Amino acid sequence: MRYCLLLTGTASDGATLAVLLEAAPFLAERTWSVMLDMSGPGSAIACEALDAVLADRLMPRGLPLATAAEEDETLVLRPLRGEGQVRWSWWKQRSAPRLVEALRLRRVPGEPLVEEALFVMRSDSEAPRRLLERLLLLGRSDAQVVSFVDEAGAGRFAVKVKAPPIYLMMAARDGGDEVAVYGRNGGSPLWVAWSFEHASPGPAAASLARTNQAALVDRDGAWLRTSAEWRVRAILDAVAPELEAPRVALTSIASEVRFRVPIRLAPAAMVDPDLWLLTSEQLLELEPLIEVSTSDELSRLTVGRLTGADGTVYLLRERVRPGVPRMAGRVSDTLGVPGYSQVAGADNLYVPTGRRLMPVLRRDDLRALLGLERAHAVVITEDRDGPRVVTIAAVDEQPLQRWIDYVATDRRLELDKLLERSVFEFPEVTIEWPKEVRQPAPKKPGPREAPIKRAPPPKPKVVEEVASAVDFDAAAHLRALREQVRTLERRVVAGGCDEPEVWQELGEIKAELGEGDEAADCFEMALLHAGPPYDARLAERLMVAIRGSDSDDALTEWVVADRRTPAEASRLGASLVARVAAQRFPADELMQLALPIFADPRLPVSRRLAWAVLAGWHRHARDRLGVTRAKEAILGGINERGLSELHDLPRFVRHALAREGEDASEETSEARADRLQQGQLIALEAMWHEAVHAGLPDMDAPTAFLRLIFAVGFARLGARGLAHELVAPVELELDVHEIPNRALFRLYMARLAHESSGGSAEVWAAEVARTVEGIREPRAQQAVLWLQKRSMWLRTGPVEEAAASRATRFKLPPGVDVSGLAEVVAREVSAGARSFDYLIAEAVDVCVRRALASGSDAVVAEVLANAEPGLANIQILSHRAEAVAACIHGAASLGDDAMLGRLLEALVNIARSDKLGSARELVRATQRGLAALRRFGGLEPARALLEALARVHAYTSGDQIALSATVATGFVQIGEERVADEVLDTLCTQVLGNGLDYVTRAQGGLAVAQALRHWPNSPRVERFRRFVAKLPVFRDTFTTSRYYDTHKILILESVVDSLADSRTRHSDRVQGFLDQEEHALRRRIVTDWSAVCGR
Amino acid sequence: MWTLEELEPEIDDIRTRIQQHRRGLKEYFVARDEEIDLAILCAVAQEPLLLVGPPGTAKSDLVVKLTESLGLGAGDYFEYMLTKFTEPSEILGPIDIAVLKEGRYLRRTRGMLPDCRVAFLDEIFKSNSAILNTLLTILNERKFYQDGQPTPVRLVMLFAATNDIPDQSELEAMADRFILKIETKPVKDRHFEELIDAGVMNESYRASGHKPWTRGAASLDDFLKLKRFMDLSFGMGREPGRDRAQWFPRPVFAEMRRIVRALETEDKVMVSDRKLVKLYKVIRTQAFLNHGGAVQTSDLNLLAYVGNRRDEIPVVASKVKALLGLGG
């Protein structure tokens, strides 16, 4: 019989042990005998020192002491306190060297989480391989392995895993004894069987630490001691991966295999084309563009004539100039031919615009493949059979302008006859075709090849035709008709004439005169203003004038075509209108295809024809939704793009406008243009002579600048001989000037040559760079750059302001459609938006523009209603002005007079404010507001705004000048020339007076020169003479003044440039007509729409 | 209601028919076997199924074809796309005005959710709380309240679809009601040609009004009978653990426990007590449906669909597949 302590295997054992050690601490290091109940968690521990005496001493402390005796393999435990005895029939005994090792582990409910687990198994079993495989499958390559050998020499393999996978621990626990899993927390040396806990972990760990050992404690509490330091390896070191698969080795060898890769054309971003290859018929299609283009624009187009296997081909090329808008888009639109653009990295290789070569080749390969080095240009064309390589060996290109002769005659029938006998006289060059398509060389064509019909563009060889050859009565009749035409044209050229009878009469006469295209314009106008349902006879007249077709086949062909030339689109439109008007309705299916074509704002026809097609059909179909969408499409397009000078301006209007004010004379517009140019030349000559009479020392640098600037002006007006006369002395005496001036003179001379040859922007930039780099001394180089960057003729690249105005930094949130614009603008202008002012202003602008482009008045009204209240939240006034201008644009389109009044007042208040930092944005905003008011027929509000601004005294002189120049220009544009003169004269007096500093005076001078471009020639010249006479007042104090006078040069440049400019004034008049027309067209669209929708 | 004795003789035939039905349905889809297996199982077990995936991944098409294949009678099927503006009357039926004049608040449920046998609710998590609460009661207790009185619903199968499971605590209760959730993914990357071919065929069927999938091998009754049989067999013996001891082998059960525990502790997937019990029954039903006997380890693949949140679903699916691949 032994005395023993009973342990229950529960949490209460902790208290028992604490009391025991407190009463008899020496028992901790004694050897214990442990008896385990194998059918329960209980255990009994006995020790030799725990005898009857000690038991008696411990009893009062309440310890569960008992006597243990073995009876027939059953352990009988009799508690000393007298409770009934306990019998363990299945029990086990072991010994423990100290108390902590005698304690049985307690089961923890569930599956506890441990920081680290140790899986221990026999190293000679399958278990290690299986465990490692599973760990690696779970991605646990961070596990470590340890090998142990016990006293008997048996190997143990252990795997240590931090944050162990609970699945594997449970599998080990559930899988019997094959794998034992231990856990520990906090780096303790005591590893306890997982799911169990030690009754006294602190003392146990401490005892191990004292001996620098670790221990694995199994479920029964038996300790397996090891050294604390384990030789761990990475799990991957314990794995010998194997792959049972056949092996094949490959060796690299030299190879000459080459693959045939066909080069093809693939889609690419659309860019402006650089050249076009045209048949003679296509070249004639340029006629409308030539008629509406200025000589300056035409001088940028060159033509070369080529012959080859495909017959005669014309090479049309645009010479790009710096800072000048491209013509490519207009040319392509007119021709209906997309053209070819240069391939990046290859100077003379061209592919269809919107296409690129695939795959991308090295430049050397490309050269070798296409023979680029031997050719002047190589153009890769494309048709249904694929690409073709057209090699142009050499070409003699001449400016297109050289091949145009404007004929001054009123006798159109005779003119037509003359033109029919016209021939091209382009110099001839040869064209080399690819070998596989090479044809025998054609016979050299005769000099009168390629006859053309009614063609002004190529140089006509005029055959003298005496007037007497024409029937006298017919001539008188023609004159009478011409007179009638002029009378009627006077009624319509102001724009906005909405009397269909006038237009129809004009059309009939023009048709009688054989001017079919102009007659078609008039019939379109008559139809538009008569409104649907359209008069069948009038529609028929339009169709005939425009050479349309009544047949279903033709309609179908035009509708399903991939592309339509402007002429084809007009024919389709006129034919549809005629069919609908005549109640011979096209098939629904055809109209379903045709309607979207005419709703597209990019279709190259007049907006009035597009609306006639849509309105006629929808009225017939009584389709309210359709007509509403059509209205929004057309108005949206107009709001976004305005009317097109090319398509919406009747051709005769341009000539009539040019003739306006010269009614008494029989002079044609071309002749008048020539006369205008002569007038400008005479004025420039007069100014030059005045300057010379004032005395010009020959060696003086300012004189040289004066000569050069006038020379450029003369060259622009066509007096190249005079220009060279002026330049020659400067050229001769170049070396006597300072280095910076020498370089600048060279640049002006280069500019002169550039103007004459029509060189590209890149060439000019290269010229400038070469000249500047040629100056070695940095200070001299700086002096050259100072003027070069400020001079309107010498600078390279676009004007900074224009470039800046194009970049919009505000982006609409993705997914926002027109219905969400009002919400966006409300959020942006709200007081708590916490956005920059410039972004808010841009947000208003973008939302208004998008709303206008939708064509829906409701959307515009909603956006404005949300934007207007928040405008005052834009603190920086210049940005607020921009936002106000955007709103004026929108309000003008709605005709909301109340809102317009408020917005205009806001703009005026901004101008008055002393917080306005810079007038630049205000000027821009005013110009935009005025343009919008003119477009939408708001002349009265425009006048009111100008009058209010004229009374404003801006905070700085510079701002005042900029504002006054804008106001003066505005008055001219709305036809108030008398008031404009007054404002401008006041401004001139101010600029030329004594009250301004040098910089402000120069800015004022430039602003005046810019504004005067909008004036008629005569008052313009008068004022410029004042400027030239008072040129000395434009002084400066820049460091470069030791070389040249910056302000004088800039003013003189601006004066000469402005004097030689005839486009701006004419554009104003054309724009005036278009503004009136747009206003009338809007009214008509709304009227027609209301008629269908009953509103 | 059928008794066990009535069902036992024909239960194997029913199982066979449902399996044929499942195979037949798969012919009209590309790489949607997993979704179809789950939909059929949920239809048998009468557990709601949530299909989670981007638009255009055949969620609606799958449910519509499945319901059409069951040959439901008029008014047995209810389908609705929920929005935040959907009102309870659109789902449960409008208030009966005549009865309201008498002071009673009753809905006219004919043709609405409470009256149908099978329902499909699209964009379920976009509905408002009034509808969600009603749906909770319907899913839990198969009843809804009319004038304060619980009224049983006929609904036996509910399918729902969503593009996303919003991470909002108020929606957790509803999400938890869906024991199984499956993510429907686009299959075009791996089945480009088959998808085009099947899509063209489907368009052709639609254009001609031809619906070959409606000739399903099994009927709604077959599904109901199998469910009834399972319910009765769960209750046989009337002693705890009997069903598990008979149909769920201990190693497989231990494997299930390990996987559930691993998901909870390592991936923080919440498996509620209710869900665990339902999972057991669904796994049992799948085992019976597929091989007519005890549960096998492969049947535990259903644990792959217990993820709750959108981001959880793929993680849980791959985790369960990985653990099952370890071989117990």
Short mmCIF file of N, CA, C and O in Angstrom, two decimals, chain A residues 758-797:
data_model
loop_
_atom_site.label_atom_id
_atom_site.label_comp_id
_atom_site.label_asym_id
_atom_site.label_seq_id
_atom_site.Cartn_x
_atom_site.Cartn_y
_atom_site.Cartn_z
N GLY A 758 6.81 77.99 -99.90
CA GLY A 758 5.78 77.22 -99.20
C GLY A 758 6.36 76.01 -98.50
O GLY A 758 5.82 74.91 -98.57
N GLY A 759 7.49 76.20 -97.84
CA GLY A 759 8.12 75.09 -97.13
C GLY A 759 7.32 74.67 -95.91
O GLY A 759 6.43 75.39 -95.45
N SER A 760 7.63 73.48 -95.41
CA SER A 760 6.85 72.93 -94.29
C SER A 760 7.33 73.49 -92.95
O SER A 760 8.39 74.10 -92.85
N ALA A 761 6.53 73.22 -91.93
CA ALA A 761 6.86 73.67 -90.58
C ALA A 761 8.17 73.04 -90.11
O ALA A 761 8.98 73.68 -89.45
N GLU A 762 8.35 71.78 -90.48
CA GLU A 762 9.56 71.08 -90.05
C GLU A 762 10.80 71.72 -90.68
O GLU A 762 11.83 71.88 -90.03
N VAL A 763 10.66 72.07 -91.95
CA VAL A 763 11.79 72.69 -92.64
C VAL A 763 12.13 74.02 -91.97
O VAL A 763 13.30 74.33 -91.73
N TRP A 764 11.10 74.78 -91.63
CA TRP A 764 11.34 76.08 -90.99
C TRP A 764 12.00 75.90 -89.63
O TRP A 764 12.96 76.61 -89.28
N ALA A 765 11.51 74.95 -88.88
CA ALA A 765 12.09 74.70 -87.55
C ALA A 765 13.56 74.31 -87.70
O ALA A 765 14.41 74.75 -86.91
N ALA A 766 13.85 73.49 -88.70
CA ALA A 766 15.24 73.07 -88.91
C ALA A 766 16.09 74.27 -89.29
O ALA A 766 17.25 74.39 -88.85
N GLU A 767 15.53 75.14 -90.11
CA GLU A 767 16.27 76.34 -90.55
C GLU A 767 16.63 77.20 -89.34
O GLU A 767 17.77 77.66 -89.19
N VAL A 768 15.64 77.42 -88.48
CA VAL A 768 15.86 78.24 -87.28
C VAL A 768 16.90 77.59 -86.38
O VAL A 768 17.84 78.25 -85.91
N ALA A 769 16.74 76.28 -86.18
CA ALA A 769 17.67 75.58 -85.29
C ALA A 769 19.09 75.67 -85.84
O ALA A 769 20.05 75.91 -85.09
N ARG A 770 19.23 75.52 -87.15
CA ARG A 770 20.56 75.56 -87.77
C ARG A 770 21.19 76.95 -87.56
O ARG A 770 22.35 77.06 -87.18
N THR A 771 20.39 77.96 -87.78
CA THR A 771 20.92 79.32 -87.65
C THR A 771 21.33 79.62 -86.20
O THR A 771 22.40 80.18 -85.94
N VAL A 772 20.47 79.22 -85.28
CA VAL A 772 20.75 79.51 -83.87
C VAL A 772 21.96 78.72 -83.40
O VAL A 772 22.84 79.24 -82.70
N GLU A 773 22.04 77.47 -83.82
CA GLU A 773 23.18 76.65 -83.38
C GLU A 773 24.49 77.14 -83.98
O GLU A 773 25.57 76.87 -83.44
N GLY A 774 24.40 77.87 -85.09
CA GLY A 774 25.61 78.41 -85.72
C GLY A 774 26.27 79.52 -84.92
O GLY A 774 27.40 79.91 -85.20
N ILE A 775 25.55 80.03 -83.92
CA ILE A 775 26.12 81.10 -83.10
C ILE A 775 26.80 80.46 -81.90
O ILE A 775 26.16 79.77 -81.12
N ARG A 776 28.08 80.70 -81.78
CA ARG A 776 28.81 79.99 -80.71
C ARG A 776 28.71 80.70 -79.37
O ARG A 776 28.68 80.07 -78.34
N GLU A 777 28.69 82.01 -79.43
CA GLU A 777 28.70 82.74 -78.16
C GLU A 777 27.31 82.70 -77.52
O GLU A 777 26.30 83.07 -78.14
N PRO A 778 27.23 82.23 -76.27
CA PRO A 778 25.90 82.05 -75.65
C PRO A 778 25.09 83.34 -75.56
O PRO A 778 23.89 83.33 -75.79
N ARG A 779 25.76 84.48 -75.25
CA ARG A 779 24.99 85.72 -75.09
C ARG A 779 24.39 86.16 -76.42
O ARG A 779 23.25 86.62 -76.49
N ALA A 780 25.16 85.97 -77.47
CA ALA A 780 24.64 86.32 -78.79
C ALA A 780 23.48 85.38 -79.17
O ALA A 780 22.46 85.81 -79.73
N GLN A 781 23.65 84.16 -78.81
CA GLN A 781 22.59 83.19 -79.11
C GLN A 781 21.30 83.55 -78.36
O GLN A 781 20.20 83.49 -78.91
N GLN A 782 21.48 83.97 -77.11
CA GLN A 782 20.33 84.39 -76.30
C GLN A 782 19.62 85.58 -76.94
O GLN A 782 18.39 85.66 -76.98
N ALA A 783 20.43 86.50 -77.44
CA ALA A 783 19.86 87.69 -78.06
C ALA A 783 19.03 87.32 -79.29
O ALA A 783 17.97 87.91 -79.55
N VAL A 784 19.51 86.35 -80.04
CA VAL A 784 18.76 85.91 -81.23
C VAL A 784 17.46 85.24 -80.80
O VAL A 784 16.38 85.51 -81.33
N LEU A 785 17.59 84.37 -79.82
CA LEU A 785 16.40 83.62 -79.38
C LEU A 785 15.35 84.55 -78.79
O LEU A 785 14.14 84.30 -78.90
N TRP A 786 15.80 85.63 -78.13
CA TRP A 786 14.87 86.58 -77.52
C TRP A 786 13.87 87.09 -78.55
O TRP A 786 12.66 87.10 -78.33
N LEU A 787 14.38 87.50 -79.68
CA LEU A 787 13.48 88.03 -80.71
C LEU A 787 12.79 86.91 -81.48
O LEU A 787 11.60 86.99 -81.79
N GLN A 788 13.58 85.87 -81.75
CA GLN A 788 13.00 84.77 -82.55
C GLN A 788 11.74 84.19 -81.91
O GLN A 788 10.78 83.87 -82.59
N LYS A 789 11.76 84.11 -80.58
CA LYS A 789 10.61 83.52 -79.89
C LYS A 789 9.42 84.46 -79.85
O LYS A 789 8.29 84.03 -79.66
N ARG A 790 9.67 85.75 -79.98
CA ARG A 790 8.58 86.73 -79.89
C ARG A 790 8.04 87.14 -81.25
O ARG A 790 6.91 87.61 -81.36
N SER A 791 8.83 86.97 -82.26
CA SER A 791 8.43 87.41 -83.59
C SER A 791 7.38 86.47 -84.18
O SER A 791 7.54 85.25 -84.13
N MET A 792 6.32 87.05 -84.74
CA MET A 792 5.26 86.20 -85.30
C MET A 792 5.73 85.50 -86.57
O MET A 792 5.18 84.48 -86.95
N TRP A 793 6.77 86.01 -87.18
CA TRP A 793 7.25 85.38 -88.42
C TRP A 793 8.38 84.40 -88.16
O TRP A 793 8.60 83.47 -88.91
N LEU A 794 9.17 84.68 -87.12
CA LEU A 794 10.36 83.85 -86.92
C LEU A 794 10.12 82.66 -86.00
O LEU A 794 10.90 81.72 -85.99
N ARG A 795 9.07 82.73 -85.21
CA ARG A 795 8.92 81.67 -84.21
C ARG A 795 8.53 80.35 -84.89
O ARG A 795 7.99 80.34 -86.00
N THR A 796 8.81 79.29 -84.15
CA THR A 796 8.46 77.94 -84.64
C THR A 796 7.37 77.39 -83.74
O THR A 796 7.27 77.77 -82.58
N GLY A 797 6.57 76.48 -84.25
CA GLY A 797 5.52 75.84 -83.46
C GLY A 797 4.33 76.76 -83.33
O GLY A 797 4.35 77.93 -83.73
#
